[in-house]
mmCIF file of C-alpha atoms and ligand atoms in Angstrom:
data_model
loop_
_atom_site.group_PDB
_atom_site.id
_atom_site.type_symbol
_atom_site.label_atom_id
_atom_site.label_comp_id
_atom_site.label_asym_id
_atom_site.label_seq_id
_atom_site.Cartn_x
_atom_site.Cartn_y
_atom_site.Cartn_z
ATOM 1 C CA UNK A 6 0.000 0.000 0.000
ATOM 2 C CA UNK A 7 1.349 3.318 -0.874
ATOM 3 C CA UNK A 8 2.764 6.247 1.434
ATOM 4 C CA UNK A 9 1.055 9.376 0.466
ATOM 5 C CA UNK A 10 3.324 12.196 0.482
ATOM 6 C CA UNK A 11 2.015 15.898 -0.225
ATOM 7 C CA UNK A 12 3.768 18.730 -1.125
ATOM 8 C CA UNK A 13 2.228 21.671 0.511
ATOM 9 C CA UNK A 14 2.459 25.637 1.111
ATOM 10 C CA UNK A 15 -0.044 27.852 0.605
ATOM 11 C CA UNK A 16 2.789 30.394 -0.965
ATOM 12 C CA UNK A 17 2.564 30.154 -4.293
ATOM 13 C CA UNK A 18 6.022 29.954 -6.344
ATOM 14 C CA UNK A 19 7.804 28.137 -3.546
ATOM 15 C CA UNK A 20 9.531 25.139 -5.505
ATOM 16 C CA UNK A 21 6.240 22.780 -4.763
ATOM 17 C CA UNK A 22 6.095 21.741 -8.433
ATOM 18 C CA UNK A 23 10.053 21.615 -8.693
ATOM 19 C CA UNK A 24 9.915 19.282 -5.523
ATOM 20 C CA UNK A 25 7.489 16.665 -6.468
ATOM 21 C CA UNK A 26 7.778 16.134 -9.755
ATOM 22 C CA UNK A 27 11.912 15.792 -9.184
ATOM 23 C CA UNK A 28 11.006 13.557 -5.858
ATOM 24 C CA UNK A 29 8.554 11.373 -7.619
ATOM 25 C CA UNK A 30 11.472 11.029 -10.314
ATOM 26 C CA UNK A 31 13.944 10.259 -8.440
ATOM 27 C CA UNK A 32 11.880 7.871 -6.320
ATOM 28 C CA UNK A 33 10.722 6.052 -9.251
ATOM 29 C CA UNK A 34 14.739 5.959 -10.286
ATOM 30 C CA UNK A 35 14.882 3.713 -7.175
ATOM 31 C CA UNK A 36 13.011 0.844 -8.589
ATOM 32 C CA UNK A 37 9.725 2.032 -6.417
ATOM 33 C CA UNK A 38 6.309 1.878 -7.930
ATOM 34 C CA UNK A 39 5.505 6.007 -7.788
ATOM 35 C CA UNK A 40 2.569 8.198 -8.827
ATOM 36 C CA UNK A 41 2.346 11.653 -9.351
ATOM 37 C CA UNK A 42 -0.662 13.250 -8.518
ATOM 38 C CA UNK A 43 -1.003 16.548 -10.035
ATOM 39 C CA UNK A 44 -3.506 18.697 -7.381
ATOM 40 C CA UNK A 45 -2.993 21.869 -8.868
ATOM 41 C CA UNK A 46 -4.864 23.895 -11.233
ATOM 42 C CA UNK A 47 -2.131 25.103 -13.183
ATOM 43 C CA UNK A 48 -1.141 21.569 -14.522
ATOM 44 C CA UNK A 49 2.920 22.241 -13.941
ATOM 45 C CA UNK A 50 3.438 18.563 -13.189
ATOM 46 C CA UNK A 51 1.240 17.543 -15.784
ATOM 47 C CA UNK A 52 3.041 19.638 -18.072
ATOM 48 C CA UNK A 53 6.380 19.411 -16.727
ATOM 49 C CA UNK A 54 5.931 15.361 -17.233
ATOM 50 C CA UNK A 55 5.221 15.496 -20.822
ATOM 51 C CA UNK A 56 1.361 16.346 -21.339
ATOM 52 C CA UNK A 57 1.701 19.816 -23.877
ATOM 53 C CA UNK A 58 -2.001 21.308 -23.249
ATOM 54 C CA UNK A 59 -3.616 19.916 -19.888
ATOM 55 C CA UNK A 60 -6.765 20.781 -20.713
ATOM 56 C CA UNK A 61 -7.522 18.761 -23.968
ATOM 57 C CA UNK A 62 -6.593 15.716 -21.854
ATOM 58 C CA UNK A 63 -10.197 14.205 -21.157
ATOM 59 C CA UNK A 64 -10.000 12.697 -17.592
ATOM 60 C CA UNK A 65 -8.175 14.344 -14.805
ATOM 61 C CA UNK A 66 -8.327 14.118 -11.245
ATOM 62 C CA UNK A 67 -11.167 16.887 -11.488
ATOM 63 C CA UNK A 68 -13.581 14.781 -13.678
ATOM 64 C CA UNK A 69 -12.433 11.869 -10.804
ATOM 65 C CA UNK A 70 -13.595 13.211 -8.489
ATOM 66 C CA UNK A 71 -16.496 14.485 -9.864
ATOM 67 C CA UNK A 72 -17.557 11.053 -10.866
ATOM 68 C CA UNK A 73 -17.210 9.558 -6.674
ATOM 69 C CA UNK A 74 -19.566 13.034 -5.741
ATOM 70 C CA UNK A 75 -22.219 11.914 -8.330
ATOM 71 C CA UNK A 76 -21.590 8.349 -7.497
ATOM 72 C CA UNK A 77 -20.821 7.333 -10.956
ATOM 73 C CA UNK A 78 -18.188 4.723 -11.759
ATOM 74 C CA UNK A 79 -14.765 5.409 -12.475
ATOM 75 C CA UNK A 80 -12.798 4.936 -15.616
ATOM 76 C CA UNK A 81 -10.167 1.938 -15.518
ATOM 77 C CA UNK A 82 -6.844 3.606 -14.545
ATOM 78 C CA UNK A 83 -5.290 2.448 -17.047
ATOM 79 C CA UNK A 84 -7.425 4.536 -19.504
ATOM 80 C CA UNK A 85 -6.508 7.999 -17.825
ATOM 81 C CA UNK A 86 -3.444 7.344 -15.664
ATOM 82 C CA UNK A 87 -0.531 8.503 -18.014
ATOM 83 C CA UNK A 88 2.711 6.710 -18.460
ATOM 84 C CA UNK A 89 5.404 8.776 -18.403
ATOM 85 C CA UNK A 90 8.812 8.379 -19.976
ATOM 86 C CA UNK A 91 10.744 8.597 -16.939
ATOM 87 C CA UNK A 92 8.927 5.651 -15.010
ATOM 88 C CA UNK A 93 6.588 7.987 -12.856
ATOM 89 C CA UNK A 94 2.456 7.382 -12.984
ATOM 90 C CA UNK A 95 1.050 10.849 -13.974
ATOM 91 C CA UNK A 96 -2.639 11.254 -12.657
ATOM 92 C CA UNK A 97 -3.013 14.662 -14.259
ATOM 93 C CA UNK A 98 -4.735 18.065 -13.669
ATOM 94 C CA UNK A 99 -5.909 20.455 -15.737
ATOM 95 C CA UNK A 100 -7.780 24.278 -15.015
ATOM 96 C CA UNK A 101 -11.030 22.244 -14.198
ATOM 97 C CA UNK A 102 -9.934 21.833 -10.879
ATOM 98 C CA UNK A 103 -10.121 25.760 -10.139
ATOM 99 C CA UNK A 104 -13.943 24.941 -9.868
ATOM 100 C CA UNK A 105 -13.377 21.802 -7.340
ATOM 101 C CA UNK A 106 -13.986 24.774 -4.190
ATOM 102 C CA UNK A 107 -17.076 25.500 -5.809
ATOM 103 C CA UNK A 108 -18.270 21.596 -6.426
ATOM 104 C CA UNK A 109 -17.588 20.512 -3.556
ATOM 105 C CA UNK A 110 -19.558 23.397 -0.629
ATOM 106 C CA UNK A 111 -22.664 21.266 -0.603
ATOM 107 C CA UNK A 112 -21.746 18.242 -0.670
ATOM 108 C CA UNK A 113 -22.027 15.409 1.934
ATOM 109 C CA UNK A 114 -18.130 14.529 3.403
ATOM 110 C CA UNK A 115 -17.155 16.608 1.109
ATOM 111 C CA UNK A 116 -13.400 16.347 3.101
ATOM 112 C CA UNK A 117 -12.993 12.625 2.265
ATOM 113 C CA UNK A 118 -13.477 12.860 -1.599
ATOM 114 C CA UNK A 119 -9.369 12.830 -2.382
ATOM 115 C CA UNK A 120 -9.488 9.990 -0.039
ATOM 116 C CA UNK A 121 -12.061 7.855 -1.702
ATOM 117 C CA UNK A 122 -10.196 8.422 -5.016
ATOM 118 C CA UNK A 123 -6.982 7.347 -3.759
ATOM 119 C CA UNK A 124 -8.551 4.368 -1.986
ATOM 120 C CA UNK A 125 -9.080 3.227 -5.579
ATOM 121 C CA UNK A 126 -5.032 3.483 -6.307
ATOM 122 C CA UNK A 127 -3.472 3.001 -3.511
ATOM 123 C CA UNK A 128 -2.671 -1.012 -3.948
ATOM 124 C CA UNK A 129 -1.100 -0.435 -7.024
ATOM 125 C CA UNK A 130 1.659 1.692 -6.011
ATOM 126 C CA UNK A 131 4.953 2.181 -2.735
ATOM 127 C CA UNK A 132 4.383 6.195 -3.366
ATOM 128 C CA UNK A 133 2.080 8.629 -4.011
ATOM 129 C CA UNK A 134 3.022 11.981 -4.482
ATOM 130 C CA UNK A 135 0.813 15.406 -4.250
ATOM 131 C CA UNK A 136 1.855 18.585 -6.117
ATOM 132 C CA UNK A 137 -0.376 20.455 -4.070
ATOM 133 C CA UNK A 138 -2.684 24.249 -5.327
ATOM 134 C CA UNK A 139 -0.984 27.138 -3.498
ATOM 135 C CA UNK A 140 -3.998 28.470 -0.963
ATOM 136 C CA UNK A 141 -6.015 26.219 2.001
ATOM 137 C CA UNK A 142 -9.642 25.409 1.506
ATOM 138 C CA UNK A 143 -11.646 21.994 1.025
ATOM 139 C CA UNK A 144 -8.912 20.803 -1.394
ATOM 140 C CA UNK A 145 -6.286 20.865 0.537
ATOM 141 C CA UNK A 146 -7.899 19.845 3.710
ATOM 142 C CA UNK A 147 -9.099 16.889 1.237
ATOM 143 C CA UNK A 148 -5.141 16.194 0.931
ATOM 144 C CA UNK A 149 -4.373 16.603 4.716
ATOM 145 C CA UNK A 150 -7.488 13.920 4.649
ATOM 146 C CA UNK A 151 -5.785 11.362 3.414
ATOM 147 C CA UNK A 152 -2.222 12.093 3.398
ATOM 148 C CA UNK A 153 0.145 10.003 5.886
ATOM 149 C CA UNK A 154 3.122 13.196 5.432
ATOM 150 C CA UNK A 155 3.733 16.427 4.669
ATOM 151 C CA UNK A 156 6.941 18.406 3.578
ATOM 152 C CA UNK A 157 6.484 22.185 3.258
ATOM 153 C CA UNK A 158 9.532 23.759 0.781
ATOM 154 C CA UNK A 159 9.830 27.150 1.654
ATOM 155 C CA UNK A 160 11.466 29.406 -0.452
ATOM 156 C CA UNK A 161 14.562 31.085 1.219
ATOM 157 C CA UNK A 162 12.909 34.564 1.990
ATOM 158 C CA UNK A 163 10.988 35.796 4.748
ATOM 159 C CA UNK A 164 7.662 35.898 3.606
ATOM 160 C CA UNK A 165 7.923 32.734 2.362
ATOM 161 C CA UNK A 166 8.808 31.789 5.607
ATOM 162 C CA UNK A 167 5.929 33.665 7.583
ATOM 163 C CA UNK A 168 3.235 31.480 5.852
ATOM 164 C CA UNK A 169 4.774 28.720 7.800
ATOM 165 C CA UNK A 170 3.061 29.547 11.527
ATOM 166 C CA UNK A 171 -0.648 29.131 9.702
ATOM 167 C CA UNK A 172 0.196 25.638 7.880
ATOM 168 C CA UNK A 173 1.431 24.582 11.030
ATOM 169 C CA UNK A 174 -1.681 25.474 12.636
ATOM 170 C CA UNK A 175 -3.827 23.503 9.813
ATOM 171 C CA UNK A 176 -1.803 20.681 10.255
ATOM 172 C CA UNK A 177 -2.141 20.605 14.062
ATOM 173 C CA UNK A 178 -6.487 20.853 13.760
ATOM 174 C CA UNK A 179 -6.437 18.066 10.977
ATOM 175 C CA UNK A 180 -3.659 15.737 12.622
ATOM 176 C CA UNK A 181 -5.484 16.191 15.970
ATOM 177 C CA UNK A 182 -8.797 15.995 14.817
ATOM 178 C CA UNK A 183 -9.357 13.439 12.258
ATOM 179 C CA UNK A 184 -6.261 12.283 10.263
ATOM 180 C CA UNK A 185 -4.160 11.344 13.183
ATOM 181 C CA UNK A 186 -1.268 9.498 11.157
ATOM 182 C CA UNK A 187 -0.738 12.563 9.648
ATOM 183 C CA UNK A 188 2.782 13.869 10.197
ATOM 184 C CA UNK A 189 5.303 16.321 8.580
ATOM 185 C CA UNK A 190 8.763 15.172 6.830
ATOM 186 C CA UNK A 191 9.919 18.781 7.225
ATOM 187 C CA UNK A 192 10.481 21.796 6.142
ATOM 188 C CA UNK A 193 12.714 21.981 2.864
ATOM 189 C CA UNK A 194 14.200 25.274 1.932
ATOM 190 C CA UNK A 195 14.680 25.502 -2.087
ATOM 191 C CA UNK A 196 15.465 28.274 -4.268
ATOM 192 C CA UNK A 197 18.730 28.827 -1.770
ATOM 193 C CA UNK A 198 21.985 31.242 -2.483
ATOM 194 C CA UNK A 199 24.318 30.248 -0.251
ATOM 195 C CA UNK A 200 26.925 32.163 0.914
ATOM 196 C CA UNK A 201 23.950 35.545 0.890
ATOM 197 C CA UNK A 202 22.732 37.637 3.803
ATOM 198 C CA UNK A 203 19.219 36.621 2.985
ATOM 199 C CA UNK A 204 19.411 32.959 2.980
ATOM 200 C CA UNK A 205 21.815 33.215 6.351
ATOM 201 C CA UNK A 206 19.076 35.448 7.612
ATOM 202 C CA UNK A 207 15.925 33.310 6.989
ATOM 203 C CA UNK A 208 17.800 30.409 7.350
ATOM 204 C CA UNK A 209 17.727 31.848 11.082
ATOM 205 C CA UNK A 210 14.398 32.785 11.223
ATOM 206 C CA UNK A 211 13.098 29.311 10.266
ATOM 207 C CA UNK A 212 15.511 27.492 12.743
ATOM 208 C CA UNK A 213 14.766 29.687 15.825
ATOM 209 C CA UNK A 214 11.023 29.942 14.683
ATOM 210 C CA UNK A 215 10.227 26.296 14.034
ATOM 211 C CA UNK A 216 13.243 24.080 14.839
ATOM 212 C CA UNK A 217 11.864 23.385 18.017
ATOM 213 C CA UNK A 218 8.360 22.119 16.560
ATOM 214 C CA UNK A 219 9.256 20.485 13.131
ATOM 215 C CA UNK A 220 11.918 18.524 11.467
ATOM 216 C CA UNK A 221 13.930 20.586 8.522
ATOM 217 C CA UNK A 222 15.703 19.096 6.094
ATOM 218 C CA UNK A 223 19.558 19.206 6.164
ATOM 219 C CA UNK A 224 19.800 19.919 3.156
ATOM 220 C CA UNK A 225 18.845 23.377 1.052
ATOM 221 C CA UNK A 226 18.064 23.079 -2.616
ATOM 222 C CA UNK A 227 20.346 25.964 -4.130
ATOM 223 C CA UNK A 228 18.850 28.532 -7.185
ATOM 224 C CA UNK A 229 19.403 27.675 -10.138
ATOM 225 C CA UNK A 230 18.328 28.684 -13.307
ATOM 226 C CA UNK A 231 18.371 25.357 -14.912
ATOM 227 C CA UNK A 232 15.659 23.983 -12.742
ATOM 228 C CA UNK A 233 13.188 26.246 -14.658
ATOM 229 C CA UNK A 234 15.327 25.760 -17.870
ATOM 230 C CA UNK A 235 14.265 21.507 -17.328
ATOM 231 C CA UNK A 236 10.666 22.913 -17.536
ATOM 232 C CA UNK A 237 11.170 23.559 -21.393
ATOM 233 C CA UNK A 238 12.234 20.496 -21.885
ATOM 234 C CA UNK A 239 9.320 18.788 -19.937
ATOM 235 C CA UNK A 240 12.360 17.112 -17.683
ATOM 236 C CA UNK A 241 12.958 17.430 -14.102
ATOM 237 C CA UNK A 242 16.336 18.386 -13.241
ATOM 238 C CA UNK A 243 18.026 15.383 -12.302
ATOM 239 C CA UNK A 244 16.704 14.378 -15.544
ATOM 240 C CA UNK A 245 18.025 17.357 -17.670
ATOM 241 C CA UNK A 246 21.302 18.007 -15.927
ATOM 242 C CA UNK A 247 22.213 15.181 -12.888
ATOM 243 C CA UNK A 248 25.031 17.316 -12.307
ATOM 244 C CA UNK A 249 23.382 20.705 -11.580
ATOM 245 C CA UNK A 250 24.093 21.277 -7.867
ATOM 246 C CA UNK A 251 19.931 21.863 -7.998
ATOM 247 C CA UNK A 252 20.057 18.237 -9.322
ATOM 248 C CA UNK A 253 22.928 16.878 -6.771
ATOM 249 C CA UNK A 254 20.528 18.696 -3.608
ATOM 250 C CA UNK A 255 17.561 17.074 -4.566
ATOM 251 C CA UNK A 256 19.316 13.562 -4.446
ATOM 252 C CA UNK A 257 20.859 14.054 -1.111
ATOM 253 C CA UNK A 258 16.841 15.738 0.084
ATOM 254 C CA UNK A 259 15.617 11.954 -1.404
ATOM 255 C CA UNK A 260 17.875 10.065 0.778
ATOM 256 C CA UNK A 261 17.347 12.026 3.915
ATOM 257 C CA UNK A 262 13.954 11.484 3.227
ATOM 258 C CA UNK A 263 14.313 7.713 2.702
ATOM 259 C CA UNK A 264 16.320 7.206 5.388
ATOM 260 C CA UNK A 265 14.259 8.813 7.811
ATOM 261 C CA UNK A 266 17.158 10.916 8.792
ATOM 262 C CA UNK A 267 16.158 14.223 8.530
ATOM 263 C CA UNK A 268 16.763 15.600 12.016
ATOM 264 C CA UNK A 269 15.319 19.150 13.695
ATOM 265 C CA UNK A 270 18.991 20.594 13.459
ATOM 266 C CA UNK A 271 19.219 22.474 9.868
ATOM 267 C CA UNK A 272 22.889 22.321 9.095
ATOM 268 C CA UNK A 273 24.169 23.165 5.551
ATOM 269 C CA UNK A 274 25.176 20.164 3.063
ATOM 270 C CA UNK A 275 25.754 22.300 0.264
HETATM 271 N N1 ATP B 11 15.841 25.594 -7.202
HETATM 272 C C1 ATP B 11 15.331 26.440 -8.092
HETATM 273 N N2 ATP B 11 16.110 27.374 -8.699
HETATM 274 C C2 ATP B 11 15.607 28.242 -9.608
HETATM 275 N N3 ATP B 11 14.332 28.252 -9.999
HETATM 276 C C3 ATP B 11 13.498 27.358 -9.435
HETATM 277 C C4 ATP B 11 13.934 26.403 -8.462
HETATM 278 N N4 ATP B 11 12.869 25.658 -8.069
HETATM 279 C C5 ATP B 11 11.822 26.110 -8.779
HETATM 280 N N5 ATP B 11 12.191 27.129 -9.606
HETATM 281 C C6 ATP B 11 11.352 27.897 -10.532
HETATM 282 O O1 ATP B 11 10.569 28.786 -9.735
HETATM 283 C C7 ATP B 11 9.247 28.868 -10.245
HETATM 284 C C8 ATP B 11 8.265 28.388 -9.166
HETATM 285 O O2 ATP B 11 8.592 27.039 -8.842
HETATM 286 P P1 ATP B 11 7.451 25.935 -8.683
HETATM 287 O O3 ATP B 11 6.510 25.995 -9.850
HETATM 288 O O4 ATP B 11 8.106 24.648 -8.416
HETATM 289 O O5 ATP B 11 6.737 26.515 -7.394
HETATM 290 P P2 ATP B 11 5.261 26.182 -6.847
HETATM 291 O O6 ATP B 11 5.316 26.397 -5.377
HETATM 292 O O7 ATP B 11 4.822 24.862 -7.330
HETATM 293 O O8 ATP B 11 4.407 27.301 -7.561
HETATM 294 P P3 ATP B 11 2.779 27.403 -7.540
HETATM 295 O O9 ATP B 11 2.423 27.743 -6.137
HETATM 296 O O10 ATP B 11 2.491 28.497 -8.519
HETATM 297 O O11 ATP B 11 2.259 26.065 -7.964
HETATM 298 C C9 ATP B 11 9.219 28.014 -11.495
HETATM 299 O O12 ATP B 11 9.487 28.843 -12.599
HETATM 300 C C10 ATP B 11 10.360 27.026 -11.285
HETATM 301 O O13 ATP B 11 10.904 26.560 -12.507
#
């Protein structure tokens, strides 16, 4: 059965997309079974995994989920679950899912819908992945639903970093309240230049403001201008360029993660 990993902030532009589409990549490179669901509007995994115009693509995880709230059956996954070239199972999105909010105010359980869906999947894969929409709401307590972990990448700035108290806070209500195996990997700081005022600055502000109440991960994934270069390619970048220090991060962020060793003590490995 798989571990369901999300990718959340509610900042938008934070390295969310960057994160799990390289993470589900990279896991996948491992020889584990790994899907990729895209929960954002904006397609960016979807597109960043091959699919040129997200919304010509018939079935996405909107018109899923729209199928378990009418109680219609769902498609075979193999007819809408897309194969991508690099090994990872894309469950797509497309700008359909802007109107999920909306869809979803009167509906019974309306929470659990995500977690019916990926009831249906789970068996068939050791990951699942969530590029999660950048803002809170049913959706994203609908991930928190059925989620077992969280990591939160943070961009290196400090209003990045302010969002942080009020996820924290979300996660507390849900993990206390009703998905109790809920837990967070950690905070991952992306988009990183080393060596700055800034980053040495935030860095500071995140360690003295939640060191004490989450894990964050040892390593930082540095800026670089590649990472949005792999975009245009429709390649993450370990795929594009496995020796972009971006690249070499994100490898050493998978096997902290793996390894479970991702302590509360932020200490630089780049
Ligand atoms: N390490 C990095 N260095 C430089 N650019 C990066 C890095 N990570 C991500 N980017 C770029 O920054 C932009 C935002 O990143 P990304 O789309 O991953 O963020 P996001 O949090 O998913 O955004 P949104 O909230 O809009 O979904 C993109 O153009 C992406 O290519």
């Amino acid at each position: 059965m798989a571990k369901i990993i999300a990718i959340i902030n509610e900042k938008g532009g934070v390295g969310k997309t960057a994160t799990a589409t390289t993470l589900a990549y990279l896991l996948s490179k491992k020889g584990h079974r790994t899907a990729l669901l895209d929960f954002d509007g904006q397609g960016h995994s979807s597109i960043i995994f091959g699919v040129k115009n997200p919304n010509k693509l018939e079935v996405t995880i909107n018109t899923l989920l729209r199928k378990l709230v009418e109680d219609e059956p769902l498609p075979e996954p193999e007819s809408y679950i897309i194969k991508t070239g690099c090994g990872v199972d894309l469950i797509p999105s497309n700008t359909q899912l802007f109107t999920l909010e909306r869809n979803l105010c009167n509906v019974d359980f309306r929470e659990r819908i995500l977690t019916q869906y990926i009831d249906t999947i789970k068996d068939s894969y050791e990951y699942i992945i969530i590029d999660c929409m950048p803002q809170m709401g049913t959706p994203m307590i609908n991930v928190m639903m059925c989620a077992d972990s969280i990591i939160i990448p943070t961009q290196a700035e400090l209003l990045s970093a302010q969002g942080l108290a009020e996820l924290l806070k979300h996660h507390q209500a849900i993990q206390r309240n009703s998905n109790h195996r809920l837990r967070i990997e950690g905070i991952l700081i992306t988009m990183d230049s080393p060596n700055t005022i800034l980053s040495a600055q935030v860095n500071d502000l995140i360690q003295r403001g939640f060191a004490d109440k989450v894990p964050i991960f040892k390593t930082h994934i540095p800026r670089s201008i590649k990472v949005a270069e792999a975009v245009l390619h429709h390649q993450t970048i370990c795929e594009f360029l496995p020796g972009n220090p971006a690249a070499i991060a994100y490898g050493q962020f998978a096997d902290e993660l793996l390894s479970g060793g991702h302590g509360k003590i932020a200490e630089r490995s780049i």
